[in-house]
PDB file of C-alpha atoms in Angstrom:
ATOM      1  CA  SER A1325      13.918 -10.469 -11.056  1.00 80.00           C
ATOM      2  CA  PRO A1326      12.401  -7.024 -10.332  1.00 81.00           C
ATOM      3  CA  GLY A1327       8.992  -8.667  -9.946  1.00 88.00           C
ATOM      4  CA  GLU A1328      10.323 -11.043  -7.307  1.00 92.00           C
ATOM      5  CA  VAL A1329      12.067  -8.179  -5.535  1.00 94.00           C
ATOM      6  CA  ALA A1330       8.803  -6.216  -5.513  1.00 95.00           C
ATOM      7  CA  ARG A1331       6.922  -9.143  -3.972  1.00 96.00           C
ATOM      8  CA  GLU A1332       9.538  -9.501  -1.241  1.00 97.00           C
ATOM      9  CA  ILE A1333       9.446  -5.776  -0.497  1.00 97.00           C
ATOM     10  CA  ARG A1334       5.661  -5.827  -0.318  1.00 97.00           C
ATOM     11  CA  LYS A1335       5.753  -8.711   2.165  1.00 97.00           C
ATOM     12  CA  ARG A1336       8.379  -6.964   4.273  1.00 97.00           C
ATOM     13  CA  LEU A1337       6.429  -3.705   4.345  1.00 97.00           C
ATOM     14  CA  THR A1338       3.352  -5.625   5.490  1.00 97.00           C
ATOM     15  CA  THR A1339       5.355  -7.193   8.315  1.00 96.00           C
ATOM     16  CA  ILE A1340       6.712  -3.817   9.437  1.00 96.00           C
ATOM     17  CA  ALA A1341       3.208  -2.328   9.337  1.00 95.00           C
ATOM     18  CA  ARG A1342       1.901  -5.059  11.654  1.00 95.00           C
ATOM     19  CA  SER A1343       4.619  -4.590  14.257  1.00 93.00           C
ATOM     20  CA  ARG A1344       3.616  -2.838  17.486  1.00 91.00           C
ATOM     21  CA  ALA A1345       6.839  -3.206  19.511  1.00 93.00           C
ATOM     22  CA  PHE A1346       8.392   0.023  20.776  1.00 94.00           C
ATOM     23  CA  VAL A1347      11.818   0.743  19.286  1.00 91.00           C
ATOM     24  CA  ASP A1348      14.173   2.497  21.707  1.00 89.00           C
ATOM     25  CA  TRP A1349      17.491   4.101  20.792  1.00 85.00           C
ATOM     26  CA  GLN A1350      19.316   0.808  21.314  1.00 86.00           C
ATOM     27  CA  ASN A1351      17.228  -0.998  18.702  1.00 88.00           C
ATOM     28  CA  ARG A1352      16.819   1.939  16.343  1.00 91.00           C
ATOM     29  CA  ARG A1353      19.765   0.969  14.139  1.00 92.00           C
ATOM     30  CA  ALA A1354      18.154  -2.334  13.136  1.00 93.00           C
ATOM     31  CA  LEU A1355      14.919  -0.562  12.205  1.00 94.00           C
ATOM     32  CA  THR A1356      16.640   2.171  10.207  1.00 95.00           C
ATOM     33  CA  SER A1357      18.772  -0.393   8.381  1.00 96.00           C
ATOM     34  CA  ASP A1358      15.650  -2.341   7.468  1.00 97.00           C
ATOM     35  CA  LEU A1359      13.779   0.747   6.283  1.00 97.00           C
ATOM     36  CA  GLU A1360      16.720   2.013   4.251  1.00 98.00           C
ATOM     37  CA  ALA A1361      17.176  -1.410   2.663  1.00 97.00           C
ATOM     38  CA  GLN A1362      13.536  -1.433   1.525  1.00 97.00           C
ATOM     39  CA  ARG A1363      13.744   2.125   0.211  1.00 98.00           C
ATOM     40  CA  ARG A1364      16.940   1.430  -1.721  1.00 97.00           C
ATOM     41  CA  ALA A1365      15.510  -1.797  -3.144  1.00 97.00           C
ATOM     42  CA  ILE A1366      12.482   0.091  -4.481  1.00 97.00           C
ATOM     43  CA  VAL A1367      14.646   2.793  -6.044  1.00 97.00           C
ATOM     44  CA  ASP A1368      17.554   0.717  -7.312  1.00 95.00           C
ATOM     45  CA  HIS A1369      15.797  -2.447  -8.477  1.00 94.00           C
ATOM     46  CA  VAL A1370      12.043  -2.017  -8.975  1.00 96.00           C
ATOM     47  CA  ALA A1371      11.875   1.575 -10.260  1.00 96.00           C
ATOM     48  CA  LYS A1372      14.270   0.931 -13.129  1.00 94.00           C
ATOM     49  CA  ALA A1373      12.213  -1.977 -14.449  1.00 94.00           C
ATOM     50  CA  ASP A1374       8.653  -1.053 -13.434  1.00 96.00           C
ATOM     51  CA  PRO A1375       8.131   2.576 -12.300  1.00 97.00           C
ATOM     52  CA  THR A1376       4.397   2.077 -11.770  1.00 96.00           C
ATOM     53  CA  GLU A1377       4.984  -0.807  -9.375  1.00 97.00           C
ATOM     54  CA  ALA A1378       7.759   1.148  -7.675  1.00 97.00           C
ATOM     55  CA  LEU A1379       5.473   4.138  -7.173  1.00 98.00           C
ATOM     56  CA  ASP A1380       2.859   1.971  -5.481  1.00 97.00           C
ATOM     57  CA  LEU A1381       5.530   0.436  -3.248  1.00 98.00           C
ATOM     58  CA  MET A1382       6.904   3.857  -2.291  1.00 98.00           C
ATOM     59  CA  TRP A1383       3.437   5.079  -1.328  1.00 98.00           C
ATOM     60  CA  ARG A1384       3.120   1.975   0.839  1.00 98.00           C
ATOM     61  CA  PHE A1385       6.531   2.666   2.327  1.00 98.00           C
ATOM     62  CA  MET A1386       5.554   6.257   3.171  1.00 98.00           C
ATOM     63  CA  GLY A1387       2.321   4.944   4.669  1.00 97.00           C
ATOM     64  CA  LEU A1388       4.382   3.278   7.408  1.00 97.00           C
ATOM     65  CA  ALA A1389       5.630   6.618   8.750  1.00 97.00           C
ATOM     66  CA  ASN A1390       2.923   7.517  11.264  1.00 97.00           C
ATOM     67  CA  SER A1391       2.818   4.099  12.923  1.00 96.00           C
ATOM     68  CA  ILE A1392       6.621   3.924  13.076  1.00 96.00           C
ATOM     69  CA  PHE A1393       7.024   7.375  14.601  1.00 96.00           C
ATOM     70  CA  GLU A1394       4.378   6.484  17.185  1.00 95.00           C
ATOM     71  CA  ARG A1395       6.460   3.555  18.404  1.00 94.00           C
ATOM     72  CA  CYS A1396       9.995   4.771  17.809  1.00 93.00           C
ATOM     73  CA  ASP A1397      12.534   6.978  19.575  1.00 90.00           C
ATOM     74  CA  ASP A1398      13.729   9.204  16.742  1.00 92.00           C
ATOM     75  CA  SER A1399      15.668  11.704  18.827  1.00 89.00           C
ATOM     76  CA  SER A1400      18.556  11.435  16.354  1.00 90.00           C
ATOM     77  CA  GLY A1401      16.320  12.293  13.376  1.00 94.00           C
ATOM     78  CA  THR A1402      17.578   9.253  11.453  1.00 95.00           C
ATOM     79  CA  VAL A1403      14.136   7.809  10.791  1.00 96.00           C
ATOM     80  CA  SER A1404      12.853  11.219   9.683  1.00 96.00           C
ATOM     81  CA  GLY A1405      15.746  11.448   7.255  1.00 97.00           C
ATOM     82  CA  ILE A1406      14.818   8.136   5.654  1.00 98.00           C
ATOM     83  CA  PHE A1407      11.203   9.184   5.108  1.00 98.00           C
ATOM     84  CA  HIS A1408      12.231  12.588   3.754  1.00 98.00           C
ATOM     85  CA  ALA A1409      14.478  10.792   1.257  1.00 98.00           C
ATOM     86  CA  ALA A1410      11.578   8.486   0.356  1.00 98.00           C
ATOM     87  CA  CYS A1411       9.329  11.506  -0.202  1.00 98.00           C
ATOM     88  CA  ALA A1412      11.867  12.849  -2.690  1.00 97.00           C
ATOM     89  CA  ASP A1413      11.943   9.399  -4.308  1.00 98.00           C
ATOM     90  CA  LEU A1414       8.192   9.639  -4.848  1.00 97.00           C
ATOM     91  CA  GLY A1415       8.728  12.653  -7.073  1.00 96.00           C
ATOM     92  CA  ALA A1416      11.487  11.006  -9.083  1.00 97.00           C
ATOM     93  CA  ILE A1417       9.546   7.773  -9.593  1.00 98.00           C
ATOM     94  CA  ALA A1418       6.268   9.541 -10.381  1.00 97.00           C
ATOM     95  CA  GLY A1419       8.073  11.413 -13.134  1.00 95.00           C
ATOM     96  CA  THR A1420       8.800   8.159 -14.949  1.00 96.00           C
ATOM     97  CA  ALA A1421       5.630   6.226 -14.086  1.00 95.00           C
ATOM     98  CA  ASN A1422       2.546   6.294 -16.282  1.00 89.00           C
ATOM     99  CA  VAL A1423       0.230   7.836 -13.699  1.00 94.00           C
ATOM    100  CA  ASN A1424      -2.909   9.908 -14.198  1.00 97.00           C
ATOM    101  CA  PRO A1425      -2.332  13.453 -12.815  1.00 97.00           C
ATOM    102  CA  LYS A1426      -5.682  13.521 -11.014  1.00 98.00           C
ATOM    103  CA  THR A1427      -5.036  10.127  -9.445  1.00 97.00           C
ATOM    104  CA  LEU A1428      -1.640  11.346  -8.282  1.00 98.00           C
ATOM    105  CA  ALA A1429      -3.267  14.512  -6.899  1.00 98.00           C
ATOM    106  CA  ASP A1430      -5.775  12.406  -4.954  1.00 98.00           C
ATOM    107  CA  GLN A1431      -2.913  10.363  -3.481  1.00 98.00           C
ATOM    108  CA  ALA A1432      -1.077  13.560  -2.562  1.00 98.00           C
ATOM    109  CA  PHE A1433      -4.198  14.997  -0.920  1.00 98.00           C
ATOM    110  CA  GLN A1434      -4.652  11.907   1.239  1.00 98.00           C
ATOM    111  CA  ALA A1435      -0.982  11.948   2.204  1.00 98.00           C
ATOM    112  CA  LEU A1436      -1.034  15.625   3.192  1.00 98.00           C
ATOM    113  CA  ILE A1437      -3.986  15.216   5.546  1.00 95.00           C
ATOM    114  CA  GLU A1438      -2.111  12.343   7.220  1.00 95.00           C
ATOM    115  CA  ASN A1439       1.159  14.249   7.552  1.00 96.00           C
ATOM    116  CA  ASP A1440       1.331  13.861  11.336  1.00 94.00           C
ATOM    117  CA  TYR A1441       5.129  13.902  11.602  1.00 95.00           C
ATOM    118  CA  GLY A1442       6.116  16.122   8.686  1.00 95.00           C
ATOM    119  CA  GLN A1443       7.137  13.211   6.461  1.00 97.00           C
ATOM    120  CA  TYR A1444       5.267  14.766   3.513  1.00 97.00           C
ATOM    121  CA  ASP A1445       6.381  18.378   4.041  1.00 94.00           C
ATOM    122  CA  ASN A1446       7.927  18.728   0.559  1.00 94.00           C
ATOM    123  CA  LEU A1447       5.474  16.484  -1.264  1.00 98.00           C
ATOM    124  CA  ILE A1448       3.850  19.075  -3.534  1.00 98.00           C
ATOM    125  CA  SER A1449       7.145  20.507  -4.744  1.00 97.00           C
ATOM    126  CA  VAL A1450       8.621  17.077  -5.549  1.00 97.00           C
ATOM    127  CA  LEU A1451       5.446  15.945  -7.332  1.00 98.00           C
ATOM    128  CA  THR A1452       4.895  19.170  -9.295  1.00 98.00           C
ATOM    129  CA  PRO A1453       6.542  17.942 -12.541  1.00 97.00           C
ATOM    130  CA  ALA A1454       4.424  14.784 -12.518  1.00 97.00           C
ATOM    131  CA  LEU A1455       1.224  16.562 -11.435  1.00 98.00           C
ATOM    132  CA  GLY A1456       1.458  19.216 -14.124  1.00 97.00           C
ATOM    133  CA  SER A1457      -1.177  21.914 -14.416  1.00 97.00           C
ATOM    134  CA  GLU A1458      -4.050  19.398 -14.424  1.00 98.00           C
ATOM    135  CA  GLY A1459      -2.923  17.650 -11.247  1.00 98.00           C
ATOM    136  CA  LEU A1460      -2.121  20.872  -9.420  1.00 98.00           C
ATOM    137  CA  ALA A1461      -5.531  22.304 -10.284  1.00 98.00           C
ATOM    138  CA  HIS A1462      -7.252  19.156  -9.013  1.00 98.00           C
ATOM    139  CA  LEU A1463      -5.253  19.181  -5.788  1.00 98.00           C
ATOM    140  CA  LYS A1464      -6.064  22.862  -5.313  1.00 98.00           C
ATOM    141  CA  GLN A1465      -9.784  22.165  -5.738  1.00 98.00           C
ATOM    142  CA  ARG A1466      -9.640  19.420  -3.128  1.00 97.00           C
ATOM    143  CA  MET A1467      -7.816  21.661  -0.660  1.00 97.00           C
ATOM    144  CA  ILE A1468     -10.319  24.477  -1.159  1.00 96.00           C
ATOM    145  CA  ALA A1469     -13.158  21.997  -0.581  1.00 96.00           C
ATOM    146  CA  LEU A1470     -11.428  20.861   2.636  1.00 95.00           C
ATOM    147  CA  SER A1471     -11.141  24.496   3.766  1.00 93.00           C
ATOM    148  CA  LYS A1472     -14.937  24.779   3.583  1.00 91.00           C
ATOM    149  CA  LYS A1473     -15.485  21.641   5.630  1.00 86.00           C
ATOM    150  CA  PRO A1474     -14.473  22.410   9.227  1.00 76.00           C
ATOM    151  CA  VAL A1475     -13.995  19.717  11.808  1.00 75.00           C
ATOM    152  CA  GLN A1476     -17.311  18.912  13.466  1.00 81.00           C
ATOM    153  CA  ARG A1477     -17.344  19.942  17.114  1.00 82.00           C
ATOM    154  CA  PRO A1478     -18.901  17.367  19.448  1.00 83.00           C
ATOM    155  CA  ALA A1479     -21.222  18.202  22.318  1.00 86.00           C
ATOM    156  CA  GLN A1480     -19.409  19.719  25.292  1.00 83.00           C
ATOM    157  CA  GLU A1481     -19.801  16.590  27.406  1.00 80.00           C
ATOM    158  CA  ASP A1482     -18.278  14.507  24.609  1.00 83.00           C
ATOM    159  CA  ARG A1483     -15.245  16.736  23.974  1.00 86.00           C
ATOM    160  CA  GLN A1484     -11.907  15.074  24.718  1.00 86.00           C
ATOM    161  CA  PRO A1485      -9.366  17.206  26.634  1.00 84.00           C
ATOM    162  CA  ILE A1486      -5.776  16.389  25.650  1.00 83.00           C
ATOM    163  CA  GLY A1487      -3.967  19.127  27.552  1.00 84.00           C
ATOM    164  CA  PHE A1488      -4.235  22.450  29.333  1.00 84.00           C
ATOM    165  CA  GLY A1489      -3.170  25.949  28.370  1.00 82.00           C
ATOM    166  CA  SER A1490      -3.444  29.431  29.824  1.00 80.00           C
ATOM    167  CA  GLY A1491      -7.043  29.603  28.639  1.00 80.00           C
ATOM    168  CA  GLY A1492      -8.048  26.265  30.125  1.00 84.00           C
ATOM    169  CA  PRO A1493      -8.468  22.795  28.587  1.00 84.00           C
ATOM    170  CA  ILE A1494      -7.263  22.077  25.058  1.00 87.00           C
ATOM    171  CA  TYR A1495      -9.607  19.722  23.235  1.00 86.00           C
ATOM    172  CA  ALA A1496      -8.904  17.178  20.511  1.00 85.00           C
ATOM    173  CA  ASP A1497     -11.395  18.804  18.132  1.00 84.00           C
ATOM    174  CA  GLU A1498      -9.588  22.148  18.506  1.00 86.00           C
ATOM    175  CA  ILE A1499      -6.277  20.547  17.554  1.00 87.00           C
ATOM    176  CA  ALA A1500      -7.938  18.797  14.599  1.00 87.00           C
ATOM    177  CA  GLU A1501      -9.377  22.110  13.395  1.00 89.00           C
ATOM    178  CA  ARG A1502      -6.011  23.873  13.676  1.00 90.00           C
ATOM    179  CA  SER A1503      -4.393  21.023  11.778  1.00 92.00           C
ATOM    180  CA  ARG A1504      -6.979  21.282   8.987  1.00 92.00           C
ATOM    181  CA  VAL A1505      -6.483  25.029   8.631  1.00 93.00           C
ATOM    182  CA  SER A1506      -2.693  24.686   8.628  1.00 94.00           C
ATOM    183  CA  THR A1507      -2.722  21.810   6.129  1.00 96.00           C
ATOM    184  CA  VAL A1508      -4.895  23.749   3.690  1.00 96.00           C
ATOM    185  CA  ARG A1509      -2.934  26.994   4.010  1.00 96.00           C
ATOM    186  CA  LEU A1510       0.481  25.384   3.539  1.00 97.00           C
ATOM    187  CA  ALA A1511      -0.737  23.283   0.607  1.00 98.00           C
ATOM    188  CA  LEU A1512      -2.291  26.272  -1.164  1.00 98.00           C
ATOM    189  CA  MET A1513       0.940  28.231  -0.636  1.00 97.00           C
ATOM    190  CA  GLU A1514       2.998  25.437  -2.186  1.00 97.00           C
ATOM    191  CA  ILE A1515       0.571  25.112  -5.088  1.00 98.00           C
ATOM    192  CA  ALA A1516       0.746  28.874  -5.619  1.00 97.00           C
ATOM    193  CA  ASP A1517       4.541  28.658  -5.774  1.00 97.00           C
ATOM    194  CA  ALA A1518       4.346  25.726  -8.183  1.00 96.00           C
ATOM    195  CA  GLU A1519       1.981  27.679 -10.448  1.00 96.00           C
ATOM    196  CA  GLY A1520       3.954  30.905 -10.104  1.00 95.00           C
ATOM    197  CA  ASP A1521       0.873  32.643  -8.701  1.00 96.00           C
ATOM    198  CA  VAL A1522       2.215  35.299  -6.327  1.00 97.00           C
ATOM    199  CA  ASP A1523      -1.207  36.724  -5.508  1.00 97.00           C
ATOM    200  CA  ALA A1524      -2.514  33.300  -4.472  1.00 97.00           C
ATOM    201  CA  PHE A1525       0.509  32.935  -2.182  1.00 97.00           C
ATOM    202  CA  ILE A1526      -0.095  36.349  -0.598  1.00 97.00           C
ATOM    203  CA  ALA A1527      -3.803  35.584  -0.141  1.00 96.00           C
ATOM    204  CA  GLN A1528      -2.938  32.885   2.400  1.00 95.00           C
ATOM    205  CA  TYR A1529      -1.897  35.591   4.884  1.00 95.00           C
ATOM    206  CA  ASP A1530      -4.156  38.228   6.398  1.00 93.00           C
ATOM    207  CA  ALA A1531      -3.160  41.892   6.172  1.00 92.00           C
ATOM    208  CA  ARG A1532      -1.654  41.950   9.669  1.00 92.00           C
ATOM    209  CA  THR A1533       0.473  38.845   9.147  1.00 93.00           C
ATOM    210  CA  ARG A1534       1.839  40.207   5.854  1.00 94.00           C
ATOM    211  CA  LYS A1535       3.627  42.892   7.880  1.00 93.00           C
ATOM    212  CA  VAL A1536       5.575  40.405   9.996  1.00 93.00           C
ATOM    213  CA  PRO A1537       9.206  40.855   8.822  1.00 93.00           C
ATOM    214  CA  LYS A1538       9.827  37.192   7.960  1.00 94.00           C
ATOM    215  CA  ILE A1539       6.551  36.883   6.045  1.00 95.00           C
ATOM    216  CA  ALA A1540       7.028  40.221   4.322  1.00 95.00           C
ATOM    217  CA  ALA A1541      10.459  39.085   3.133  1.00 95.00           C
ATOM    218  CA  GLU A1542       8.998  35.891   1.655  1.00 96.00           C
ATOM    219  CA  ILE A1543       6.319  37.887  -0.151  1.00 97.00           C
ATOM    220  CA  ALA A1544       8.819  40.479  -1.404  1.00 96.00           C
ATOM    221  CA  GLN A1545      11.108  37.770  -2.801  1.00 96.00           C
ATOM    222  CA  ARG A1546       8.251  36.314  -4.818  1.00 96.00           C
ATOM    223  CA  LEU A1547       7.142  39.725  -6.070  1.00 97.00           C
ATOM    224  CA  LEU A1548      10.688  40.491  -7.199  1.00 96.00           C
ATOM    225  CA  ALA A1549      10.922  37.154  -9.001  1.00 95.00           C
ATOM    226  CA  ALA A1550       7.665  38.026 -10.788  1.00 95.00           C
ATOM    227  CA  GLY A1551       9.067  41.382 -11.901  1.00 96.00           C
ATOM    228  CA  ARG A1552       6.900  43.374  -9.489  1.00 96.00           C
ATOM    229  CA  ALA A1553       9.676  45.372  -7.820  1.00 96.00           C
ATOM    230  CA  GLU A1554       7.515  48.341  -6.802  1.00 96.00           C
ATOM    231  CA  GLU A1555       5.079  46.090  -4.930  1.00 96.00           C
ATOM    232  CA  ALA A1556       8.002  44.275  -3.306  1.00 95.00           C
ATOM    233  CA  TRP A1557       9.367  47.601  -2.039  1.00 94.00           C
ATOM    234  CA  GLN A1558       5.932  48.612  -0.751  1.00 94.00           C
ATOM    235  CA  THR A1559       5.736  45.324   1.151  1.00 94.00           C
ATOM    236  CA  ILE A1560       9.051  46.030   2.870  1.00 92.00           C
ATOM    237  CA  GLU A1561       8.053  49.632   3.583  1.00 90.00           C
ATOM    238  CA  ALA A1562       4.868  48.478   5.279  1.00 87.00           C
ATOM    239  CA  THR A1563       6.992  46.344   7.571  1.00 85.00           C
ATOM    240  CA  GLU A1564       9.209  49.276   8.452  1.00 55.00           C
ATOM    241  CA  HIS A1565       6.159  51.437   9.272  1.00 56.00           C
ATOM    242  CA  ARG A1566       4.822  48.677  11.517  1.00 51.00           C
ATOM    243  CA  ARG A1567       8.006  48.851  13.557  1.00 49.00           C
TER     244      ARG A1567
END
């Protein structure tokens, strides 16, 4: 029965989560086969009978990503492909599950701040139908709150160097701060796209960055789609003048 399948999947996901063995390219096929089998079982068997249970299982499945990437050679990109497919599954299952939009937004927020390997890169777009305006607004509020809460910098003697650059040591707190800023900016851009708010999208770039050709093109495309052709042309012209 779907309930029995769900229990077996849950047990298997727990076992995978506890594993610490490194998976090299020779053993990668067994791991990917196992992961794909669990993903397909959630989608093909549990989701059709109990979407709410399937959604919980898929969140648990996605929660394996960081620990697996840390101990796995994914030079082929196969493991990444499985988790990207599972991220898309989250959107499909959430659309049929009876889930509170704010609860879903909270789950999305937690996932996005743990997106160490890009497994959640398309999460907001796939969850947009299920989040709706209420969920998107809640997620936006949480991201704005995160933007106002910078990573706390430890005392100099307690800072942990993790590399060196042209300017000297690179510290863990610096990387954490950059990650926070990037996470917030990308999330707010995706939310702006989901809400059709061109100005909110543009606001994520400073005036100088808006003149970079690639960025200017992205902005102009959105302005055109919003029926703001004159502003789109001005954006492109500003890029030309910069050259």
